Amino acid sequence: MKNLRKTMAFIAAMTMLTGAFASCGSSENSSEAGKSTVSESSSSSGQTAEMSDSDRIVAAAQAGKVGNWGLGNEYEILALLTKYGQKTEYLSQAFDMDGFDDDSITLASAMTYNELGLVKNDYEGGYGYGDTVGIIDMNNEGVAMLEDNLFCTKEFAEKNPNTVKAFISASMKGWEYACENPEEAAQIVFEAGSSVSSDHQAYMASEVKKLVETDTKGNTVNEYGKMDEEAMQQTLDLAKEYISLDDSTAASKLQTLTLDDIRDTSYWEDASADDFGDPEKTSVSVQLKWLPQCQFMGYYVAKAKGYYDEVGLDVDIVSGGGDIGETTAVNNSTVDFGVTWVSNLISADAGGMDLLEIAQVYQRSGLVLVYKK
Amino acid sequence: MLHSKKVRSGVTNIGCPLLFGAALVASWQTGLLHKILKTDEYILPYPMRIIDIMKENSDKIMLNVNASVKVALIGLLLGSVLGYLIAIIATVFPKYGSGGLTIVSAFNAIPIVALAPVFINWTKDVSDIAEERSMAAKILVVTVTSMAAMSVNAYRGLTELPPFSEDLMKTYAAGRLTEFFKLRFPNSVPYIFTALRVSVPGSVIGALVSEYFAEYIIGVGRQIRENILIAQYATAWAYIVTACIIGIVMYAILMLAESIILKACLHRT
């Protein structure tokens, strides 16, 4: 009898729960019919003829199915949409590729070294699409903006020039070793507190190597951390066009920025020539833009191989992730150095920060749009 | 005597917070607050700067306010109606009701940050237009969060009746419906407002946080996040102030409605 009562209570509770969700259930069902017709028509048109990249971009933009994470990562996509005469609207993409997987996003943003690997490969966390997906490369489209760099505040650089140069020198040595030995670098990062599987880490190392050693035009770069004037200028020009700031003071400052306001090549030049003295500040920290992964392998390798010790630096690598603001952390002196995208540094400086790029690690854009063939 | 007491409580109720607010804004604008909090005018811009940005972007801000308020209000309405219906069901089946309510109120304990991404995945088939399906997902989040407060409070209002009132109804040979409309429903009105006091601010928070995860980019919450991440703190603050105003205005309207409706109820009895 008691048991029966308990079961009844459970059934009643469940009925209430389903009742509570009835609204969502019914709306899902009613639209199911509409959705299936749409997906049928889109798949049949995809099979009839091989689409060109521009057709793909226009089709996805018209359907409102271009995805990007937003939050300062979207400017190359806006430039690309403008190039093809489309409205600069995109869907907010989550940090996984589920939206691409379930076709709610047909042109999804992906970093070559991260999301693209997850889409293609079938290791842990991967979607296993293999060669059934294609990509549209921002470098080939002429809308590339430079990404991962090294920066600090102008004040810090002026006060501690030798620390800055020593840090660049040892970090670039780390990048050089990592690019020569990507597998070992992947292992070092994995052991240093990796956020992803070791298979994905190895994939990432091999892809990051390409971004560090190839420029936007596909030429090989031998000098690690070099600031390519032309690519930097293109980044700044696109930033001025596509970063929209509501704060009119910041918006007008953005338009006045020149390359000299956002970067100083002298530290990198001296560092490359090994022309620096003892560091003024020996204990420094660097704020990464994201979780520990091979995107930042150069720093982990420099630390593990003792390159920082060689120049008399004790370096603390601070991992980012989620909503961490690396520009803010550097600006308020929580950390000394930071890794960010050039566009993010530009908008921070427009907003009133005094940040200075001291080296450009990635020589080409790692952003692509991925689609199902 | 009564009059002077009222005046005095009016002074302490309104005067003190007003004075505190004025002092806060004054120390903020003069930079004293920055020294106390050990921050700079970059992270915490001056009030005048924030107000300037709000004035410059009033159209864009209103567009985002509209989107957020729409989500909060529709979600609040759906959640409250559903919550009240659940409370009625629980009252009709008292043996199983309290157990069911425990489960419903357990939803209240799920953080919105966990709920929002799940609902966004659930509602992907609702519409082929991103704006619509994002709207549905956001409303669903607010619905679930405001449902819990309403069902628990309304259940108390429907069951915790004045002593012997139920027996009185029985002596009148009143039916269940009459009992509901003459006794239980009026008794639950103050409890409805207790629930709304929790769920009105909750609905605003629910709307803002679920905008973080929505596919379609719009809303005050999303603007706060976007601007903080691209280090535009003055603009972010303009949206934070906007969010505060939404919450305060909605709460003030509720307080006004409560005082009018409860007074009307008291007069009737």
XYZ file of C-alpha atoms in Angstrom:
642
model
C 0.000 0.000 0.000
C 2.775 2.368 0.982
C 4.711 1.479 -2.130
C 1.691 2.113 -4.285
C 1.306 5.546 -2.801
C 4.942 6.334 -3.473
C 4.623 5.223 -7.071
C 1.515 7.331 -7.473
C 3.348 10.344 -6.062
C 6.162 9.783 -8.493
C 3.799 9.492 -11.445
C 1.983 12.645 -10.388
C 5.241 14.549 -10.083
C 6.348 13.387 -13.495
C 3.024 14.393 -15.023
C 3.512 17.888 -13.629
C 7.000 18.059 -15.016
C 5.906 17.042 -18.473
C 3.070 19.513 -18.178
C 5.579 22.214 -17.420
C 7.484 21.406 -20.556
C 4.418 20.886 -22.706
C 4.816 24.312 -24.244
C 8.291 23.579 -25.504
C 7.382 20.092 -26.683
C 4.421 21.201 -28.748
C 6.268 24.023 -30.419
C 9.087 21.660 -31.326
C 6.657 19.239 -32.935
C 4.728 21.837 -34.854
C 7.830 23.273 -36.465
C 9.345 19.879 -37.225
C 7.371 19.664 -40.432
C 8.513 23.063 -41.612
C 12.125 22.329 -40.852
C 12.308 19.064 -42.748
C 11.183 20.697 -45.978
C 13.846 23.354 -45.631
C 16.662 20.888 -45.045
C 15.508 18.740 -47.967
C 15.637 21.622 -50.362
C 19.048 22.739 -49.152
C 20.570 19.263 -49.408
C 19.218 18.692 -52.913
C 20.658 21.981 -54.147
C 24.011 21.027 -52.583
C 24.141 17.793 -54.552
C 23.230 19.144 -57.975
C 26.441 21.074 -58.655
C 29.803 21.794 -57.109
C 29.458 25.236 -55.506
C 32.164 27.855 -55.652
C 33.387 29.475 -52.447
C 31.647 32.730 -53.277
C 28.362 30.867 -53.931
C 28.792 29.149 -50.596
C 29.408 32.391 -48.734
C 26.451 34.135 -50.379
C 24.132 31.152 -49.822
C 25.073 30.804 -46.153
C 24.829 34.552 -45.565
C 21.404 34.728 -47.224
C 20.198 31.831 -45.085
C 21.661 33.494 -41.970
C 23.831 30.461 -41.287
C 27.323 31.914 -41.022
C 28.733 31.330 -37.542
C 31.363 33.018 -35.424
C 32.041 33.302 -31.694
C 31.781 37.088 -31.706
C 33.341 38.766 -28.661
C 36.121 40.332 -30.739
C 36.798 37.286 -32.955
C 34.413 38.282 -35.736
C 36.143 41.054 -37.707
C 37.594 38.869 -40.489
C 34.167 37.323 -41.021
C 32.574 40.781 -41.227
C 35.204 41.795 -43.787
C 34.568 38.623 -45.790
C 30.784 39.128 -45.780
C 31.264 42.727 -46.912
C 33.600 41.569 -49.685
C 30.798 39.430 -51.094
C 28.216 42.182 -50.665
C 26.405 40.500 -47.802
C 24.947 41.912 -44.599
C 27.434 41.728 -41.729
C 25.326 39.397 -39.629
C 26.385 36.098 -38.159
C 25.139 33.535 -35.652
C 26.794 33.367 -32.283
C 28.713 30.110 -32.316
C 29.320 28.134 -29.111
C 32.825 26.959 -28.211
C 32.020 23.498 -29.548
C 31.137 22.529 -33.140
C 27.678 21.122 -32.375
C 26.023 23.922 -34.364
C 28.040 22.887 -37.437
C 27.330 19.232 -36.758
C 23.534 19.710 -36.627
C 23.470 22.085 -39.653
C 22.149 25.110 -37.788
C 25.417 26.717 -38.962
C 26.480 25.812 -42.517
C 29.601 28.025 -42.639
C 31.184 27.735 -39.218
C 34.216 29.560 -37.924
C 37.122 27.339 -36.973
C 40.758 27.843 -36.071
C 42.912 25.602 -38.267
C 44.757 24.306 -35.197
C 41.737 23.700 -32.992
C 38.116 23.466 -34.157
C 39.035 22.328 -37.677
C 40.957 19.414 -36.165
C 37.978 18.482 -34.023
C 35.674 18.592 -37.055
C 37.946 16.464 -39.226
C 39.536 13.986 -36.845
C 37.874 11.175 -34.952
C 39.975 11.161 -31.787
C 38.503 12.064 -28.392
C 36.175 15.060 -28.763
C 36.342 14.925 -32.569
C 33.436 14.788 -34.993
C 35.223 12.654 -37.589
C 34.161 14.408 -40.798
C 37.529 13.727 -42.427
C 37.758 14.970 -46.013
C 34.013 15.498 -46.368
C 34.469 19.098 -45.198
C 36.061 22.008 -47.049
C 37.418 25.338 -45.865
C 37.480 28.981 -46.893
C 40.803 30.499 -45.825
C 40.895 34.156 -44.683
C 44.452 34.526 -46.008
C 43.422 33.515 -49.532
C 40.388 35.801 -49.356
C 42.588 38.787 -48.557
C 40.837 39.550 -45.277
C 43.445 38.038 -42.950
C 44.051 39.758 -39.627
C 47.024 38.754 -37.526
C 46.342 36.832 -34.364
C 48.525 35.623 -31.469
C 51.182 38.195 -30.586
C 53.171 39.213 -27.513
C 52.430 42.495 -25.787
C 52.931 44.488 -22.610
C 52.151 48.027 -21.491
C 54.204 50.903 -22.898
C 55.108 51.851 -19.344
C 56.448 48.365 -18.566
C 58.502 48.286 -21.782
C 60.055 51.689 -21.058
C 60.910 50.749 -17.480
C 62.193 47.244 -18.200
C 63.627 47.194 -21.747
C 66.096 44.395 -20.998
C 63.428 42.236 -19.380
C 61.254 42.698 -22.471
C 64.097 41.840 -24.843
C 65.190 38.842 -22.770
C 61.634 37.572 -22.633
C 61.197 37.921 -26.412
C 64.561 36.288 -27.080
C 63.908 33.235 -24.900
C 60.276 32.905 -26.026
C 61.225 32.946 -29.719
C 63.891 30.345 -29.028
C 61.100 28.298 -27.510
C 58.960 28.796 -30.612
C 61.832 27.800 -32.864
C 62.434 24.579 -30.946
C 58.699 23.848 -30.796
C 58.328 24.270 -34.567
C 61.330 22.036 -35.219
C 60.035 19.392 -32.822
C 56.260 19.690 -32.801
C 55.703 16.226 -31.337
C 57.972 16.886 -28.386
C 56.382 20.316 -27.942
C 52.946 18.715 -27.859
C 54.124 16.354 -25.146
C 55.582 19.244 -23.110
C 52.316 21.191 -23.304
C 50.277 18.104 -22.490
C 52.349 17.531 -19.367
C 52.179 21.205 -18.373
C 48.435 20.977 -17.764
C 46.755 20.449 -21.071
C 43.080 21.198 -21.584
C 42.658 18.735 -24.465
C 43.683 15.176 -25.391
C 47.266 14.400 -26.370
C 46.172 13.415 -29.895
C 44.531 16.790 -30.406
C 47.548 18.491 -28.844
C 49.833 16.833 -31.426
C 47.514 17.903 -34.258
C 47.480 21.431 -32.877
C 51.286 21.620 -32.696
C 51.615 20.651 -36.365
C 49.033 23.255 -37.438
C 50.364 26.070 -35.241
C 53.812 25.450 -36.758
C 52.332 26.351 -40.159
C 50.905 29.630 -38.844
C 54.179 30.607 -37.200
C 56.350 29.769 -40.222
C 54.156 30.933 -43.138
C 52.966 34.458 -43.912
C 49.590 35.568 -45.262
C 50.793 35.083 -48.856
C 52.106 31.581 -48.260
C 55.803 32.486 -48.111
C 58.046 30.857 -45.530
C 59.111 33.000 -42.559
C 62.419 32.182 -40.908
C 62.430 34.908 -38.296
C 60.209 33.944 -35.402
C 58.118 36.779 -33.978
C 58.789 39.190 -36.834
C 56.271 41.982 -37.395
C 55.391 41.940 -41.081
C 54.622 45.589 -41.933
C 52.170 44.824 -44.699
C 50.177 42.236 -42.736
C 50.160 44.487 -39.670
C 48.883 47.406 -41.763
C 46.167 45.235 -43.304
C 45.137 44.148 -39.800
C 44.955 47.765 -38.629
C 43.049 48.886 -41.732
C 40.489 46.095 -41.373
C 40.240 46.806 -37.647
C 39.399 50.447 -38.346
C 36.710 49.390 -40.755
C 35.089 46.537 -38.851
C 35.558 47.187 -35.134
C 32.484 49.216 -34.220
C 32.651 50.949 -30.865
C 29.626 52.612 -29.234
C 31.867 54.896 -27.208
C 32.452 57.860 -29.552
C 35.701 58.810 -27.782
C 37.082 55.319 -28.379
C 35.676 55.140 -31.907
C 37.409 58.358 -32.960
C 40.643 57.298 -31.270
C 40.518 54.025 -33.203
C 40.514 55.943 -36.487
C 43.613 57.933 -35.499
C 45.727 54.897 -34.529
C 48.826 54.165 -36.588
C 51.130 51.162 -36.481
C 53.546 53.159 -34.309
C 50.832 53.511 -31.663
C 50.309 49.794 -31.330
C 53.693 48.169 -31.890
C 57.400 48.754 -31.372
C 59.783 46.610 -33.433
C 62.953 47.729 -31.627
C 62.598 45.260 -28.741
C 62.245 42.335 -31.112
C 65.175 43.561 -33.256
C 67.493 43.817 -30.254
C 66.268 40.469 -28.952
C 66.994 38.788 -32.295
C 70.502 40.298 -32.296
C 71.028 39.128 -28.706
C 71.674 42.786 -27.890
C 70.428 43.225 -24.327
C 71.727 43.451 -20.781
C 70.611 41.952 -17.490
C 66.838 42.066 -17.006
C 65.566 44.806 -14.680
C 62.736 42.629 -13.478
C 63.578 38.928 -13.244
C 60.306 37.431 -12.082
C 57.657 37.927 -14.760
C 54.351 36.408 -15.801
C 52.644 35.953 -19.171
C 48.875 35.783 -19.614
C 47.713 33.405 -22.339
C 44.590 34.131 -24.365
C 43.127 30.686 -23.837
C 43.508 27.363 -21.999
C 46.882 25.571 -21.935
C 47.276 24.104 -25.412
C 49.778 24.025 -28.266
C 48.491 27.374 -29.497
C 51.044 28.643 -26.924
C 53.618 25.872 -27.213
C 56.568 28.250 -27.618
C 56.239 29.559 -24.072
C 55.803 26.132 -22.520
C 58.826 24.834 -24.442
C 60.953 27.863 -23.478
C 60.115 27.219 -19.849
C 60.629 23.448 -20.010
C 63.907 23.731 -21.940
C 65.290 26.314 -19.543
C 65.518 29.119 -22.128
C 63.992 31.575 -19.679
C 66.515 30.547 -17.006
C 69.356 31.142 -19.489
C 68.424 34.810 -19.838
C 67.852 35.191 -16.106
C 64.056 35.161 -16.086
C 61.680 33.292 -13.842
C 58.492 33.057 -15.914
C 55.042 32.186 -14.661
C 52.677 31.104 -17.481
C 49.108 32.080 -16.582
C 46.492 30.241 -18.619
C 43.329 31.980 -19.778
C 39.999 30.608 -20.901
C 36.355 31.565 -20.904
C 35.872 35.240 -20.387
C 39.399 36.131 -19.265
C 40.444 39.521 -20.610
C 44.167 39.303 -21.348
C 44.350 42.972 -22.319
C 42.796 44.010 -19.004
C 45.075 41.705 -17.010
C 48.182 43.238 -18.585
C 46.842 46.791 -18.413
C 46.199 46.650 -14.671
C 49.579 44.969 -14.028
C 48.146 41.667 -12.809
C 50.586 40.124 -15.282
C 53.558 41.583 -17.175
C 53.123 40.120 -20.659
C 50.158 38.853 -22.595
C 49.224 36.954 -25.725
C 46.309 38.392 -27.667
C 45.036 38.958 -31.185
C 46.226 42.170 -32.802
C 42.615 43.312 -33.325
C 41.908 42.934 -29.591
C 44.990 44.995 -28.765
C 43.819 47.670 -31.205
C 40.343 47.950 -29.653
C 41.853 48.004 -26.153
C 44.191 50.863 -27.126
C 41.281 52.675 -28.758
C 39.402 52.344 -25.474
C 42.205 54.090 -23.613
C 44.696 51.349 -22.706
C 48.374 51.853 -23.439
C 49.374 48.452 -24.782
C 52.301 47.778 -27.062
C 52.908 44.808 -29.317
C 56.496 43.596 -28.967
C 56.456 40.498 -31.192
C 54.128 38.890 -33.741
C 54.207 35.127 -33.329
C 51.520 34.085 -35.834
C 52.397 35.263 -39.333
C 49.070 34.421 -40.940
C 45.432 34.127 -39.934
C 44.419 30.780 -38.466
C 40.725 31.473 -38.992
C 38.806 29.533 -41.619
C 35.165 28.951 -42.422
C 34.384 25.253 -42.597
C 31.545 23.727 -44.617
C 30.239 20.273 -45.454
C 30.972 19.373 -49.072
C 0.957 60.813 16.235
C 0.324 58.365 13.431
C 1.114 61.053 10.888
C 4.506 61.969 12.368
C 5.455 58.287 12.547
C 4.643 57.927 8.863
C 6.753 60.941 7.982
C 9.663 59.662 10.036
C 9.566 56.218 8.434
C 9.301 57.921 5.059
C 12.480 59.826 5.784
C 14.356 56.718 6.867
C 12.919 54.571 4.080
C 13.528 56.932 1.205
C 15.867 59.612 2.529
C 18.651 57.360 3.762
C 19.055 55.263 0.622
C 18.820 58.434 -1.455
C 21.531 60.092 0.613
C 23.727 56.988 0.365
C 23.219 56.842 -3.395
C 24.072 60.522 -3.811
C 27.213 60.121 -1.696
C 28.233 57.093 -3.756
C 27.784 58.885 -7.082
C 29.609 61.955 -5.736
C 32.607 59.919 -4.558
C 32.516 58.042 -7.869
C 32.584 61.199 -9.993
C 35.306 62.810 -7.847
C 37.519 59.741 -8.029
C 37.363 58.976 -4.287
C 35.671 55.659 -5.011
C 38.522 54.648 -7.316
C 40.989 55.195 -4.477
C 38.898 53.197 -2.029
C 38.442 50.301 -4.475
C 42.037 50.618 -5.743
C 40.885 50.691 -9.343
C 41.314 53.114 -12.239
C 38.918 55.189 -14.326
C 39.426 52.653 -17.087
C 37.770 49.704 -15.343
C 35.339 52.014 -13.507
C 34.625 55.008 -15.753
C 33.142 58.194 -14.343
C 29.332 58.413 -14.178
C 29.189 61.370 -16.568
C 31.096 59.412 -19.221
C 28.706 56.479 -18.837
C 25.690 58.790 -19.131
C 27.200 60.388 -22.242
C 27.550 56.990 -23.925
C 23.986 56.121 -22.968
C 22.773 59.358 -24.553
C 24.823 58.860 -27.731
C 23.588 55.313 -28.227
C 20.019 55.639 -26.991
C 18.576 54.026 -30.143
C 20.839 50.999 -30.013
C 20.344 50.647 -26.264
C 16.558 50.767 -26.629
C 16.721 48.061 -29.290
C 18.589 45.817 -26.874
C 16.346 46.796 -23.946
C 13.284 45.849 -25.992
C 14.704 42.417 -26.723
C 15.667 41.757 -23.101
C 12.444 43.069 -21.566
C 10.333 41.091 -24.031
C 12.082 37.879 -22.994
C 11.821 38.707 -19.287
C 8.125 39.605 -19.402
C 6.913 36.753 -21.611
C 8.975 34.266 -19.611
C 7.697 35.712 -16.359
C 4.084 35.496 -17.510
C 4.380 31.927 -18.806
C 6.347 30.799 -15.771
C 3.948 32.380 -13.301
C 0.834 30.958 -14.985
C 2.408 27.498 -15.205
C 3.630 27.753 -11.628
C 0.156 28.680 -10.434
C -1.408 25.807 -12.376
C 1.071 23.411 -10.806
C 0.131 24.791 -7.394
C -3.557 24.168 -8.163
C -2.827 20.594 -9.239
C -0.805 20.094 -6.085
C -3.718 21.436 -4.031
C -6.228 19.146 -5.715
C -3.978 16.142 -5.080
C -2.502 17.113 -1.709
C -0.957 13.700 -1.035
C 1.344 13.892 -4.027
C 1.419 17.644 -4.399
C 4.184 18.525 -1.994
C 6.468 15.903 -3.491
C 5.875 17.252 -6.989
C 6.527 20.776 -5.813
C 9.856 19.717 -4.353
C 10.906 18.539 -7.786
C 9.689 21.733 -9.463
C 11.481 23.887 -6.928
C 14.623 21.842 -7.517
C 14.708 23.542 -10.926
C 15.282 26.772 -9.070
C 18.580 25.398 -7.820
C 19.934 24.780 -11.341
C 22.155 27.710 -12.292
C 20.977 29.640 -15.355
C 24.440 29.292 -16.896
C 23.900 25.535 -16.978
C 20.281 25.732 -18.100
C 20.702 28.214 -20.965
C 23.021 26.197 -23.279
C 20.840 23.097 -22.815
C 17.680 24.963 -23.787
C 19.415 26.508 -26.776
C 20.150 23.008 -28.055
C 16.584 21.898 -27.326
C 14.993 24.742 -29.247
C 17.083 24.401 -32.395
C 14.104 22.918 -34.263
C 11.618 25.553 -33.135
C 12.271 27.835 -36.077
C 14.544 28.187 -39.042
C 15.000 31.837 -38.134
C 17.749 32.252 -35.556
C 16.083 35.244 -33.933
C 12.947 33.222 -33.211
C 14.594 30.091 -31.880
C 16.941 32.122 -29.689
C 13.933 33.994 -28.344
C 12.209 30.694 -27.542
C 15.283 29.395 -25.728
C 15.653 32.540 -23.658
C 11.955 32.638 -22.765
C 12.130 28.993 -21.726
C 14.977 29.732 -19.315
C 13.022 32.565 -17.693
C 9.864 30.424 -17.631
C 11.526 27.611 -15.725
C 13.182 29.906 -13.204
C 10.060 31.931 -12.460
C 7.832 28.836 -12.401
C 9.487 27.465 -9.277
C 8.981 30.545 -7.112
C 5.345 30.845 -8.152
C 4.375 27.205 -7.645
C 5.854 26.962 -4.147
C 4.391 30.255 -2.937
C 1.011 29.837 -4.611
C 0.702 26.362 -3.084
C 1.098 27.892 0.357
C -1.484 30.550 -0.513
C -3.923 27.927 -1.725
C -3.531 25.605 1.264
C -2.643 27.695 4.320
C -6.166 28.974 4.885
C -7.617 30.880 7.847
C -8.721 28.450 10.618
C -12.150 26.831 10.089
C -12.667 28.623 6.763
C -12.629 25.294 4.976
C -15.180 23.892 7.432
C -17.303 26.974 6.881
C -17.250 26.324 3.148
C -18.364 22.765 3.821
C -21.292 23.917 5.959
C -22.368 26.072 3.043
C -22.169 22.944 0.912
C -19.912 24.863 -1.470
C -18.496 23.000 -4.436
C -14.802 22.763 -5.152
C -14.949 25.549 -7.715
C -16.814 27.903 -5.409
C -14.350 27.068 -2.657
C -11.513 27.920 -5.015
C -12.879 31.256 -6.196
C -14.328 32.429 -2.865
C -11.644 31.174 -0.514
C -8.466 29.744 -1.949
C -7.811 32.185 -4.780
C -8.281 35.399 -2.722
C -6.179 33.851 0.027
C -3.350 33.208 -2.448
C -3.147 36.748 -3.877
C -0.595 38.064 -1.350
C 1.460 34.917 -1.942
C 1.440 35.590 -5.682
C 3.126 38.893 -4.976
C 5.639 37.246 -2.662
C 6.525 34.975 -5.579
C 6.737 37.868 -8.021
C 9.076 39.762 -5.717
C 11.508 36.901 -6.245
C 10.771 36.129 -9.881
C 10.638 39.654 -11.327
C 14.319 40.408 -10.593
C 15.017 36.743 -11.377
C 13.425 37.050 -14.799
C 15.653 40.005 -15.687
C 18.755 38.083 -14.610
C 17.527 35.005 -16.486
C 17.011 37.011 -19.665
C 20.411 38.727 -19.487
C 22.381 35.570 -18.743
C 20.644 33.444 -21.369
C 21.528 36.109 -23.951
C 25.165 35.207 -23.341
C 24.606 31.841 -24.975
C 21.908 32.619 -27.530
C 22.658 32.141 -31.225
C 21.065 35.416 -32.248
C 23.148 38.298 -30.945
C 20.970 40.859 -29.196
C 20.156 42.050 -25.701
C 21.583 44.060 -22.845
C 23.348 41.052 -21.330
C 25.105 40.145 -24.573
C 26.252 43.745 -25.025
C 27.775 43.772 -21.536
C 29.772 40.627 -22.334
C 30.837 41.779 -25.818
C 32.091 45.114 -24.565
C 33.953 43.745 -21.568
C 35.741 41.222 -23.787
C 36.894 43.848 -26.260
C 37.941 46.001 -23.296
C 35.316 48.722 -23.801
C 34.507 49.193 -20.146
C 32.747 52.561 -20.459
C 30.294 51.068 -22.965
C 29.915 47.928 -20.873
C 29.054 50.122 -17.891
C 26.453 51.955 -19.958
C 24.727 48.601 -20.493
C 25.210 47.577 -16.855
C 23.457 50.791 -15.768
C 20.735 50.046 -18.336
C 20.290 46.564 -16.871
C 19.969 48.073 -13.387
C 17.322 50.507 -14.615
C 15.323 47.662 -16.203
C 15.397 45.726 -12.934
C 14.476 48.726 -10.787
C 11.640 49.881 -13.068
C 10.121 46.404 -13.259
C 10.368 46.030 -9.482
C 8.849 49.471 -8.918
C 5.895 48.619 -11.184
C 5.395 45.404 -9.213
C 5.445 47.276 -5.891
C 2.892 49.748 -7.221
C 0.633 46.977 -8.514
C 0.961 45.135 -5.229
C -0.054 48.114 -3.127
C -3.046 48.887 -5.335
C -4.293 45.306 -5.668
C -3.733 44.314 -2.045
C -5.515 47.462 -0.878
C -8.441 46.593 -3.132
C -8.488 43.065 -1.701
C -8.442 44.364 1.885
C -11.331 46.702 1.188
C -13.430 43.851 -0.110
C -13.132 41.726 3.003
